[in-house]
């Protein structure tokens, strides 16, 4: 296959499009002017795999007349057809001067009219390549539009149509025998090699017209240190972040450029040297543990400390809603058999035993796990309301407003219903609290309520 392309031209193409030598050889062999080419060729692969760049550079190198139409620049299918005819006229005009004057060509509204216009335009000429880039994402295209475009090469003998798509479905052209060229995603070594071709400088380069610019230029040693550190930094970013979340080359490059400044800041401050890569990795390990850099958002990112403070901040609840939440927490973490001990009047007299000691003073023979660590248990609504009236500092008459506040707590997901009938506010409906100890403790301190005195050990 390499006999179709000179060795020096292949080296030039490999320098312009790295890590795509196999695809370059395949394209150069299929599209060589001295051999017949297929009427349709499908080039497919994931995003940012070099499909468009490789096809364009290869067509320039083999010196074949071609036209490239990008579907991203076309609003409708008719717009694409008009742009296709205009691009072919422009390409033929460059090759033959004023011979292809487009004044006598009419409009192009359908694929049939495009085939007639191209057949008249390319009559008596040699091979011509028409490239549709991203044709699978064309807006307002009928299901038969893409198969019709692919058959233009069968109607016009000297035309080869190249379709650049992301993921070709099975039988999407309604035609068998179409050759395919696959562009596989870049692996780790290829991605790092491509990004290492243009390393970022460690120290910022000031502009010559800047008042703080120094007259000295970056030395060769500084460029060598930047290239050495940049390649290892890219490999570390791939292993930690890009391997699972930024697999395409553009996302990988974006992540590396965003993390480069904070990574080399200790070198700019003079803390470490340009070759202390291991020490830089230890100091900046937090950069490689967070995936916030891969989230595209116009909202500024919040630091971990701020997120922690926001997560612990309780809701601004009404007075009775707070005590309902206290009662729900106590009902979830206190065993039902101890409700008489903590919530009934005259309970202190009943807690004395025959031996003279108290239940609180006895030491258990078996170590028990704190109930706060066991997780919330389900309780019936009637039990929670009884605790609510017991812990309130004053007596109230049960009204519909209390039930409304329970429904509000459920809508905020502070209370979760575990079972029950269609009416969620029936007395025997089971609920479970959905907040932790720190949240309830902050609410209790704000209301000066000693919740720990009601909590079983």
CSV table of C-alpha atoms in Angstrom, one decimal:
chain,number,residue,atom,x,y,z
A,1,UNK,CA,0.0,0.0,0.0
A,2,UNK,CA,2.9,2.4,0.6
A,3,UNK,CA,3.9,2.2,-3.0
A,4,UNK,CA,1.1,4.5,-3.9
A,5,UNK,CA,2.6,7.3,-1.7
A,6,UNK,CA,6.2,8.5,-1.8
A,7,UNK,CA,8.1,8.0,1.4
A,8,UNK,CA,9.0,11.7,1.9
A,9,UNK,CA,5.3,12.7,1.4
A,10,UNK,CA,4.3,10.0,3.9
A,11,UNK,CA,6.7,11.5,6.5
A,12,UNK,CA,5.3,14.9,5.9
A,13,UNK,CA,1.7,13.7,6.4
A,14,UNK,CA,2.7,11.8,9.6
A,15,UNK,CA,4.2,15.0,11.0
A,16,UNK,CA,1.0,17.0,10.2
A,17,UNK,CA,-1.4,14.2,11.3
A,18,UNK,CA,0.4,12.1,14.0
A,19,UNK,CA,-0.6,8.6,15.0
A,20,UNK,CA,-2.7,8.1,11.8
A,21,UNK,CA,-0.3,6.4,9.4
A,22,UNK,CA,-2.5,3.4,8.7
A,23,UNK,CA,-5.5,5.6,7.8
A,24,UNK,CA,-3.3,7.8,5.6
A,25,UNK,CA,-2.1,4.8,3.6
A,26,UNK,CA,-5.6,3.5,3.2
A,27,UNK,CA,-7.0,6.9,1.9
A,28,UNK,CA,-4.0,7.5,-0.4
A,29,UNK,CA,-4.4,4.0,-1.9
A,30,UNK,CA,-8.1,4.2,-2.4
A,31,UNK,CA,-8.1,7.8,-3.8
A,32,UNK,CA,-5.0,7.6,-5.9
A,33,UNK,CA,-5.5,9.3,-9.3
A,34,UNK,CA,-3.9,6.5,-11.3
A,35,UNK,CA,-6.3,3.7,-10.0
A,36,UNK,CA,-10.2,3.5,-10.0
A,37,UNK,CA,-11.8,4.5,-6.8
A,38,UNK,CA,-15.1,3.3,-5.3
A,39,UNK,CA,-18.2,5.5,-5.8
A,40,UNK,CA,-18.7,5.8,-2.0
A,41,UNK,CA,-16.3,5.7,1.0
A,42,UNK,CA,-17.4,5.9,4.6
A,43,UNK,CA,-14.9,7.3,7.2
A,44,UNK,CA,-16.2,6.7,10.7
A,45,UNK,CA,-14.9,7.1,14.2
A,46,UNK,CA,-15.7,8.8,17.5
A,47,UNK,CA,-15.3,12.6,18.0
A,48,UNK,CA,-11.8,14.1,18.1
A,49,UNK,CA,-10.1,11.2,16.3
A,50,UNK,CA,-8.7,13.2,13.4
A,51,UNK,CA,-11.1,12.1,10.6
A,52,UNK,CA,-11.6,15.5,9.0
A,53,UNK,CA,-8.0,16.6,9.3
A,54,UNK,CA,-6.6,13.3,7.9
A,55,UNK,CA,-9.0,13.3,4.9
A,56,UNK,CA,-8.2,17.0,4.1
A,57,UNK,CA,-4.4,16.6,4.4
A,58,UNK,CA,-4.4,13.4,2.4
A,59,UNK,CA,-6.5,14.9,-0.5
A,60,UNK,CA,-4.1,17.9,-0.6
A,61,UNK,CA,-1.1,15.6,-0.7
A,62,UNK,CA,-2.2,13.3,-3.6
A,63,UNK,CA,-3.3,16.3,-5.7
A,64,UNK,CA,-6.9,15.3,-6.5
A,65,UNK,CA,-9.6,17.8,-7.2
A,66,UNK,CA,-11.9,17.8,-4.2
A,67,UNK,CA,-14.6,19.8,-2.3
A,68,UNK,CA,-15.5,19.6,1.4
A,69,UNK,CA,-18.9,20.4,2.7
A,70,UNK,CA,-19.5,20.6,6.5
A,71,UNK,CA,-23.0,19.8,7.7
A,72,UNK,CA,-22.4,21.8,10.8
A,73,UNK,CA,-22.4,25.0,8.7
A,74,UNK,CA,-25.7,24.1,6.9
A,75,UNK,CA,-29.1,24.8,8.5
A,76,UNK,CA,-31.3,22.7,6.3
A,77,UNK,CA,-30.9,19.9,3.7
A,78,UNK,CA,-31.5,22.4,0.9
A,79,UNK,CA,-28.8,24.6,2.3
A,80,UNK,CA,-26.4,21.6,2.2
A,81,UNK,CA,-27.3,20.9,-1.5
A,82,UNK,CA,-26.7,24.6,-2.4
A,83,UNK,CA,-23.4,24.6,-0.5
A,84,UNK,CA,-22.3,21.4,-2.2
A,85,UNK,CA,-22.9,22.7,-5.7
A,86,UNK,CA,-21.2,26.0,-4.9
A,87,UNK,CA,-18.1,24.2,-3.4
A,88,UNK,CA,-17.8,22.0,-6.5
A,89,UNK,CA,-18.0,25.0,-8.8
A,90,UNK,CA,-15.3,26.7,-6.8
A,91,UNK,CA,-13.0,23.7,-6.8
A,92,UNK,CA,-13.4,23.2,-10.6
A,93,UNK,CA,-12.8,27.0,-11.2
A,94,UNK,CA,-9.5,26.8,-9.3
A,95,UNK,CA,-8.4,23.9,-11.5
A,96,UNK,CA,-9.6,25.2,-14.9
A,97,UNK,CA,-9.8,29.0,-14.5
A,98,UNK,CA,-13.0,30.6,-15.8
A,99,UNK,CA,-14.1,27.5,-17.6
A,100,UNK,CA,-16.6,26.6,-14.9
A,101,UNK,CA,-18.6,29.7,-14.8
A,102,UNK,CA,-21.7,29.1,-12.7
A,103,UNK,CA,-24.0,31.7,-14.2
A,104,UNK,CA,-25.9,29.1,-16.3
A,105,UNK,CA,-26.5,26.7,-13.4
A,106,UNK,CA,-30.0,26.9,-11.7
A,107,UNK,CA,-31.0,26.4,-8.1
A,108,UNK,CA,-30.5,23.0,-6.4
A,109,UNK,CA,-33.5,22.0,-4.2
A,110,UNK,CA,-33.3,18.2,-4.4
A,111,UNK,CA,-30.7,15.5,-4.6
A,112,UNK,CA,-31.9,14.7,-8.2
A,113,UNK,CA,-31.2,18.3,-9.3
A,114,UNK,CA,-27.8,18.2,-7.6
A,115,UNK,CA,-27.0,15.0,-9.5
A,116,UNK,CA,-27.9,16.6,-12.8
A,117,UNK,CA,-25.9,19.8,-12.0
A,118,UNK,CA,-22.8,17.8,-10.9
A,119,UNK,CA,-23.0,15.5,-13.9
A,120,UNK,CA,-23.0,18.5,-16.2
A,121,UNK,CA,-20.3,20.3,-14.2
A,122,UNK,CA,-17.9,17.3,-14.0
A,123,UNK,CA,-18.5,16.0,-17.6
A,124,UNK,CA,-15.2,15.1,-19.4
A,125,UNK,CA,-13.1,15.5,-16.2
A,126,UNK,CA,-11.0,13.0,-14.3
A,127,UNK,CA,-11.5,11.9,-10.7
A,128,UNK,CA,-13.3,14.3,-8.4
A,129,UNK,CA,-13.8,13.7,-4.6
A,130,UNK,CA,-16.7,15.2,-2.8
A,131,UNK,CA,-16.5,15.1,1.0
A,132,UNK,CA,-19.5,15.4,3.4
A,133,UNK,CA,-18.2,16.1,6.9
A,134,UNK,CA,-20.6,15.2,9.7
A,135,UNK,CA,-23.4,14.2,7.3
A,136,UNK,CA,-25.0,12.0,9.9
A,137,UNK,CA,-25.9,15.1,12.0
A,138,UNK,CA,-27.5,17.1,9.2
A,139,UNK,CA,-30.5,19.1,10.4
A,140,UNK,CA,-34.0,18.6,8.8
A,141,UNK,CA,-32.8,15.6,6.7
A,142,UNK,CA,-35.3,12.9,5.6
A,143,UNK,CA,-34.5,9.2,6.3
A,144,UNK,CA,-33.7,8.7,2.6
A,145,UNK,CA,-31.5,11.8,2.3
A,146,UNK,CA,-28.2,10.1,3.3
A,147,UNK,CA,-28.7,7.0,1.0
A,148,UNK,CA,-29.5,9.3,-1.9
A,149,UNK,CA,-26.3,11.4,-1.3
A,150,UNK,CA,-24.3,8.2,-1.1
A,151,UNK,CA,-25.5,7.1,-4.6
A,152,UNK,CA,-24.2,10.2,-6.3
A,153,UNK,CA,-21.0,8.4,-7.2
A,154,UNK,CA,-23.0,5.7,-9.0
A,155,UNK,CA,-24.8,8.2,-11.2
A,156,UNK,CA,-21.6,10.3,-12.0
A,157,UNK,CA,-18.8,7.9,-13.1
A,158,UNK,CA,-15.8,10.2,-12.2
A,159,UNK,CA,-17.2,11.2,-8.7
A,160,UNK,CA,-16.2,9.6,-5.4
A,161,UNK,CA,-18.3,10.6,-2.4
A,162,UNK,CA,-16.7,10.4,1.1
A,163,UNK,CA,-19.1,10.4,4.1
A,164,UNK,CA,-17.5,11.3,7.4
A,165,UNK,CA,-19.8,10.0,10.2
A,166,UNK,CA,-19.4,9.3,13.9
A,167,UNK,CA,-21.2,6.0,14.2
A,168,UNK,CA,-22.6,4.3,11.1
A,169,UNK,CA,-25.7,2.3,11.8
A,170,UNK,CA,-26.1,-1.1,10.2
A,171,UNK,CA,-27.5,-0.7,6.7
A,172,UNK,CA,-27.8,3.1,7.0
A,173,UNK,CA,-26.9,3.5,3.3
A,174,UNK,CA,-29.2,0.8,2.1
A,175,UNK,CA,-26.4,-0.4,-0.1
A,176,UNK,CA,-23.9,-3.3,0.4
A,177,UNK,CA,-20.3,-3.3,-0.7
A,178,UNK,CA,-19.3,0.1,0.6
A,179,UNK,CA,-15.7,0.3,1.9
A,180,UNK,CA,-15.2,1.7,5.4
A,181,UNK,CA,-12.2,3.2,7.1
A,182,UNK,CA,-12.3,3.2,10.9
A,183,UNK,CA,-10.5,5.8,13.1
A,184,UNK,CA,-10.0,4.3,16.5
A,185,UNK,CA,-9.8,6.5,19.6
A,186,UNK,CA,-6.3,7.5,20.7
A,187,UNK,CA,-4.8,5.4,23.4
A,188,UNK,CA,-2.7,6.6,26.3
A,189,UNK,CA,0.7,6.7,24.5
A,190,UNK,CA,-0.8,8.4,21.4
A,191,UNK,CA,-2.7,11.0,23.3
A,192,UNK,CA,0.3,11.9,25.4
A,193,UNK,CA,2.5,12.0,22.3
A,194,UNK,CA,0.2,14.4,20.5
A,195,UNK,CA,-0.1,16.8,23.4
A,196,UNK,CA,3.7,16.6,24.0
A,197,UNK,CA,4.2,18.2,20.6
A,198,UNK,CA,3.1,21.6,21.9
A,199,UNK,CA,4.1,21.8,25.6
A,200,UNK,CA,3.0,24.7,27.8
A,201,UNK,CA,5.7,26.9,29.4
A,202,UNK,CA,6.4,26.6,33.1
A,203,UNK,CA,6.9,30.3,33.5
A,204,UNK,CA,4.5,32.7,31.9
A,205,UNK,CA,5.9,34.5,28.9
A,206,UNK,CA,5.2,38.2,29.0
A,207,UNK,CA,4.5,40.2,25.8
A,208,UNK,CA,7.3,42.4,24.4
A,209,UNK,CA,5.1,45.6,24.7
A,210,UNK,CA,4.3,44.8,28.4
A,211,UNK,CA,5.9,47.3,30.9
A,212,UNK,CA,7.1,44.4,33.0
A,213,UNK,CA,8.5,42.4,30.2
A,214,UNK,CA,12.2,41.4,30.6
A,215,UNK,CA,14.5,41.7,27.6
A,216,UNK,CA,15.7,38.1,27.9
A,217,UNK,CA,14.1,35.4,25.9
A,218,UNK,CA,13.3,31.8,27.2
A,219,UNK,CA,16.4,29.7,27.1
A,220,UNK,CA,16.7,26.3,25.5
A,221,UNK,CA,17.0,24.8,28.9
A,222,UNK,CA,13.7,26.2,30.0
A,223,UNK,CA,12.0,24.9,26.9
A,224,UNK,CA,13.5,21.5,27.5
A,225,UNK,CA,12.4,21.5,31.2
A,226,UNK,CA,8.9,22.5,30.1
A,227,UNK,CA,8.7,19.7,27.5
A,228,UNK,CA,10.1,17.2,30.1
A,229,UNK,CA,7.6,18.2,32.8
A,230,UNK,CA,4.6,18.6,30.4
A,231,UNK,CA,4.9,15.1,29.0
A,232,UNK,CA,4.9,13.5,32.5
A,233,UNK,CA,2.1,15.8,33.7
A,234,UNK,CA,-0.1,14.7,30.7
A,235,UNK,CA,0.5,11.1,31.5
A,236,UNK,CA,-0.5,11.6,35.1
A,237,UNK,CA,-3.7,13.4,34.1
A,238,UNK,CA,-4.6,10.6,31.7
A,239,UNK,CA,-4.1,7.9,34.5
A,240,UNK,CA,-6.1,9.9,37.0
A,241,UNK,CA,-8.9,11.7,35.1
A,242,UNK,CA,-8.9,11.3,31.4
A,243,UNK,CA,-8.7,7.5,31.3
A,244,UNK,CA,-12.3,7.2,32.5
A,245,UNK,CA,-14.0,10.6,32.0
A,246,UNK,CA,-12.1,12.6,29.2
A,247,UNK,CA,-11.4,9.9,26.6
A,248,UNK,CA,-11.4,12.2,23.5
A,249,UNK,CA,-8.4,14.3,22.7
A,250,UNK,CA,-10.1,17.7,23.0
A,251,UNK,CA,-11.4,17.0,26.5
A,252,UNK,CA,-8.0,15.6,27.5
A,253,UNK,CA,-6.2,18.7,26.3
A,254,UNK,CA,-8.7,21.0,28.0
A,255,UNK,CA,-8.2,19.2,31.3
A,256,UNK,CA,-4.5,19.4,31.0
A,257,UNK,CA,-4.5,23.1,30.2
A,258,UNK,CA,-6.8,23.9,33.2
A,259,UNK,CA,-4.7,21.9,35.7
A,260,UNK,CA,-1.3,23.1,34.4
A,261,UNK,CA,-1.2,26.5,36.1
A,262,UNK,CA,-2.0,25.3,39.7
A,263,UNK,CA,0.4,22.3,39.1
A,264,UNK,CA,3.4,24.5,38.3
A,265,UNK,CA,2.7,27.3,40.8
A,266,UNK,CA,5.1,25.8,43.4
A,267,UNK,CA,7.9,26.0,40.7
A,268,UNK,CA,7.0,29.6,40.0
A,269,UNK,CA,7.1,30.4,43.7
A,270,UNK,CA,10.5,28.8,44.0
A,271,UNK,CA,9.4,26.0,46.3
A,272,UNK,CA,10.4,23.2,44.0
A,273,UNK,CA,12.6,22.8,40.9
A,274,UNK,CA,11.6,22.0,37.4
A,275,UNK,CA,12.5,18.4,37.7
A,276,UNK,CA,10.9,17.6,41.1
A,277,UNK,CA,7.9,15.9,39.5
A,278,UNK,CA,7.4,13.4,42.3
A,279,UNK,CA,7.2,16.1,44.9
A,280,UNK,CA,4.9,18.1,42.8
A,281,UNK,CA,2.6,15.1,42.4
A,282,UNK,CA,2.5,14.7,46.2
A,283,UNK,CA,1.7,18.3,46.8
A,284,UNK,CA,-0.9,18.6,44.1
A,285,UNK,CA,-2.6,15.3,44.6
A,286,UNK,CA,-5.9,17.0,45.3
A,287,UNK,CA,-5.9,18.3,41.7
A,288,UNK,CA,-6.0,14.7,40.4
A,289,UNK,CA,-8.7,13.5,42.8
A,290,UNK,CA,-11.5,16.0,42.0
A,291,UNK,CA,-13.5,15.9,38.7
A,292,UNK,CA,-14.8,19.4,38.9
A,293,UNK,CA,-12.4,20.5,36.2
A,294,UNK,CA,-14.3,18.4,33.7
A,295,UNK,CA,-17.7,20.0,34.4
A,296,UNK,CA,-18.5,22.7,31.9
A,297,UNK,CA,-20.4,25.4,33.7
A,298,UNK,CA,-20.7,29.2,33.7
A,299,UNK,CA,-21.2,29.1,37.5
A,300,UNK,CA,-17.9,29.4,39.4
A,301,UNK,CA,-16.9,26.3,41.2
A,302,UNK,CA,-17.3,26.1,45.0
A,303,UNK,CA,-14.4,24.9,47.1
A,304,UNK,CA,-14.6,21.7,49.2
A,305,UNK,CA,-14.8,23.7,52.4
A,306,UNK,CA,-17.6,25.8,51.2
A,307,UNK,CA,-19.5,22.8,49.9
A,308,UNK,CA,-19.1,21.2,53.3
A,309,UNK,CA,-20.5,24.2,55.0
A,310,UNK,CA,-23.4,24.5,52.6
A,311,UNK,CA,-24.2,20.8,53.1
A,312,UNK,CA,-24.4,21.1,56.9
A,313,UNK,CA,-26.5,24.3,56.9
A,314,UNK,CA,-30.0,23.3,58.1
A,315,UNK,CA,-33.2,24.5,56.4
A,316,UNK,CA,-35.0,27.5,57.7
A,317,UNK,CA,-38.0,25.7,59.0
A,318,UNK,CA,-41.0,27.0,61.1
A,319,UNK,CA,-41.1,26.4,64.8
A,320,UNK,CA,-43.4,23.5,64.9
A,321,UNK,CA,-41.8,21.8,61.9
A,322,UNK,CA,-38.5,21.8,63.8
A,323,UNK,CA,-40.1,20.0,66.8
A,324,UNK,CA,-41.8,17.6,64.4
A,325,UNK,CA,-38.4,16.8,63.0
A,326,UNK,CA,-37.0,16.3,66.5
A,327,UNK,CA,-39.9,13.9,67.3
A,328,UNK,CA,-39.3,12.0,64.1
A,329,UNK,CA,-35.6,11.6,64.9
A,330,UNK,CA,-36.3,10.4,68.4
A,331,UNK,CA,-38.9,8.0,67.1
A,332,UNK,CA,-36.4,6.6,64.5
A,333,UNK,CA,-33.5,6.1,66.9
A,334,UNK,CA,-35.2,5.4,70.3
A,335,UNK,CA,-36.7,1.9,70.9
A,336,UNK,CA,-40.4,1.9,71.4
A,337,UNK,CA,-40.1,0.1,74.7
A,338,UNK,CA,-38.3,3.1,76.3
A,339,UNK,CA,-40.9,5.7,75.3
A,340,UNK,CA,-42.4,5.5,78.9
A,341,UNK,CA,-38.9,6.2,80.4
A,342,UNK,CA,-38.3,9.4,78.4
A,343,UNK,CA,-41.7,10.9,77.7
A,344,UNK,CA,-44.2,9.9,80.5
A,345,UNK,CA,-44.7,11.9,83.7
A,346,UNK,CA,-43.8,10.2,86.9
A,347,UNK,CA,-41.3,8.0,85.0
A,348,UNK,CA,-38.5,8.7,87.5
A,349,UNK,CA,-40.5,6.9,90.3
A,350,UNK,CA,-41.2,3.9,88.1
A,351,UNK,CA,-37.6,3.4,87.1
A,352,UNK,CA,-36.4,2.3,90.5
A,353,UNK,CA,-35.8,-1.4,90.8
A,354,UNK,CA,-36.1,-3.8,93.8
A,355,UNK,CA,-32.4,-3.9,94.4
A,356,UNK,CA,-32.2,-0.2,95.2
A,357,UNK,CA,-30.2,0.8,92.1
A,358,UNK,CA,-31.5,2.6,89.0
A,359,UNK,CA,-31.6,1.4,85.5
A,360,UNK,CA,-29.4,4.3,84.4
A,361,UNK,CA,-26.7,3.5,87.0
A,362,UNK,CA,-26.2,-0.1,86.1
A,363,UNK,CA,-23.3,-1.1,83.8
A,364,UNK,CA,-24.2,-3.6,81.1
A,365,UNK,CA,-22.0,-6.7,80.8
A,366,UNK,CA,-22.1,-6.5,76.9
A,367,UNK,CA,-20.8,-3.5,75.0
A,368,UNK,CA,-23.6,-1.9,72.9
A,369,UNK,CA,-23.3,0.1,69.7
A,370,UNK,CA,-24.7,3.6,69.9
A,371,UNK,CA,-28.1,3.9,68.3
A,372,UNK,CA,-27.0,6.9,66.3
A,373,UNK,CA,-24.6,4.6,64.4
A,374,UNK,CA,-27.2,2.0,63.5
A,375,UNK,CA,-29.3,4.0,61.1
A,376,UNK,CA,-32.9,5.2,61.4
A,377,UNK,CA,-35.8,2.8,62.0
A,378,UNK,CA,-39.4,3.0,60.8
A,379,UNK,CA,-42.1,4.4,63.1
A,380,UNK,CA,-45.8,5.0,62.9
A,381,UNK,CA,-47.1,8.5,62.6
A,382,UNK,CA,-49.2,8.2,65.8
A,383,UNK,CA,-46.0,7.6,67.8
A,384,UNK,CA,-44.2,10.6,66.4
A,385,UNK,CA,-47.2,12.9,67.1
A,386,UNK,CA,-47.3,11.6,70.8
A,387,UNK,CA,-43.5,12.5,71.1
A,388,UNK,CA,-44.1,15.8,69.5
A,389,UNK,CA,-46.7,16.8,72.1
A,390,UNK,CA,-44.5,15.5,74.9
A,391,UNK,CA,-41.4,17.5,73.9
A,392,UNK,CA,-43.1,20.8,73.1
A,393,UNK,CA,-42.5,23.5,75.7
A,394,UNK,CA,-46.2,24.4,75.7
A,395,UNK,CA,-49.5,22.6,74.9
A,396,UNK,CA,-51.3,23.0,71.6
A,397,UNK,CA,-54.5,21.7,70.1
A,398,UNK,CA,-54.0,19.3,67.2
A,399,UNK,CA,-55.0,21.0,64.0
A,400,UNK,CA,-54.7,20.5,60.2
A,401,UNK,CA,-51.8,22.9,60.2
A,402,UNK,CA,-49.6,20.2,61.9
A,403,UNK,CA,-50.5,17.7,59.3
A,404,UNK,CA,-49.7,20.3,56.6
A,405,UNK,CA,-46.2,20.8,58.1
A,406,UNK,CA,-45.7,17.0,58.1
A,407,UNK,CA,-46.5,16.9,54.4
A,408,UNK,CA,-44.0,19.8,53.9
A,409,UNK,CA,-41.3,17.9,55.6
A,410,UNK,CA,-42.0,14.9,53.4
A,411,UNK,CA,-41.8,17.1,50.3
A,412,UNK,CA,-38.4,18.3,51.4
A,413,UNK,CA,-37.3,14.7,51.8
A,414,UNK,CA,-36.6,15.3,55.5
A,415,UNK,CA,-39.2,12.6,56.2
A,416,UNK,CA,-39.6,9.5,54.1
A,417,UNK,CA,-42.7,7.3,54.1
A,418,UNK,CA,-41.8,3.6,54.2
A,419,UNK,CA,-45.2,2.0,54.1
A,420,UNK,CA,-48.9,2.8,54.5
A,421,UNK,CA,-52.1,3.2,52.7
A,422,UNK,CA,-53.2,5.7,50.0
A,423,UNK,CA,-53.6,8.4,52.7
A,424,UNK,CA,-50.0,9.2,53.9
A,425,UNK,CA,-51.3,11.0,57.0
A,426,UNK,CA,-53.1,8.1,58.6
A,427,UNK,CA,-52.2,7.2,62.1
A,428,UNK,CA,-50.7,3.8,61.2
A,429,UNK,CA,-48.6,5.0,58.3
A,430,UNK,CA,-44.9,4.3,58.8
A,431,UNK,CA,-42.3,6.9,58.3
A,432,UNK,CA,-38.5,7.3,58.7
A,433,UNK,CA,-36.4,10.3,59.3
A,434,UNK,CA,-34.0,11.2,56.5
A,435,UNK,CA,-31.5,13.5,58.3
A,436,UNK,CA,-28.4,12.9,60.3
A,437,UNK,CA,-27.4,13.7,63.9
A,438,UNK,CA,-25.4,16.8,63.0
A,439,UNK,CA,-28.3,18.3,61.2
A,440,UNK,CA,-30.7,17.7,64.0
A,441,UNK,CA,-28.2,18.9,66.6
A,442,UNK,CA,-27.8,22.2,64.9
A,443,UNK,CA,-31.5,22.7,64.8
A,444,UNK,CA,-31.8,21.8,68.4
A,445,UNK,CA,-29.1,24.2,69.5
A,446,UNK,CA,-30.8,27.0,67.6
A,447,UNK,CA,-34.0,26.3,69.5
A,448,UNK,CA,-32.2,25.7,72.8
A,449,UNK,CA,-33.7,22.2,73.0
A,450,UNK,CA,-31.7,19.5,74.8
A,451,UNK,CA,-32.4,16.6,72.4
A,452,UNK,CA,-29.7,14.5,73.9
A,453,UNK,CA,-31.6,14.1,77.2
A,454,UNK,CA,-34.4,12.3,75.2
A,455,UNK,CA,-32.1,10.1,73.2
A,456,UNK,CA,-31.5,6.5,74.2
A,457,UNK,CA,-27.9,5.3,74.5
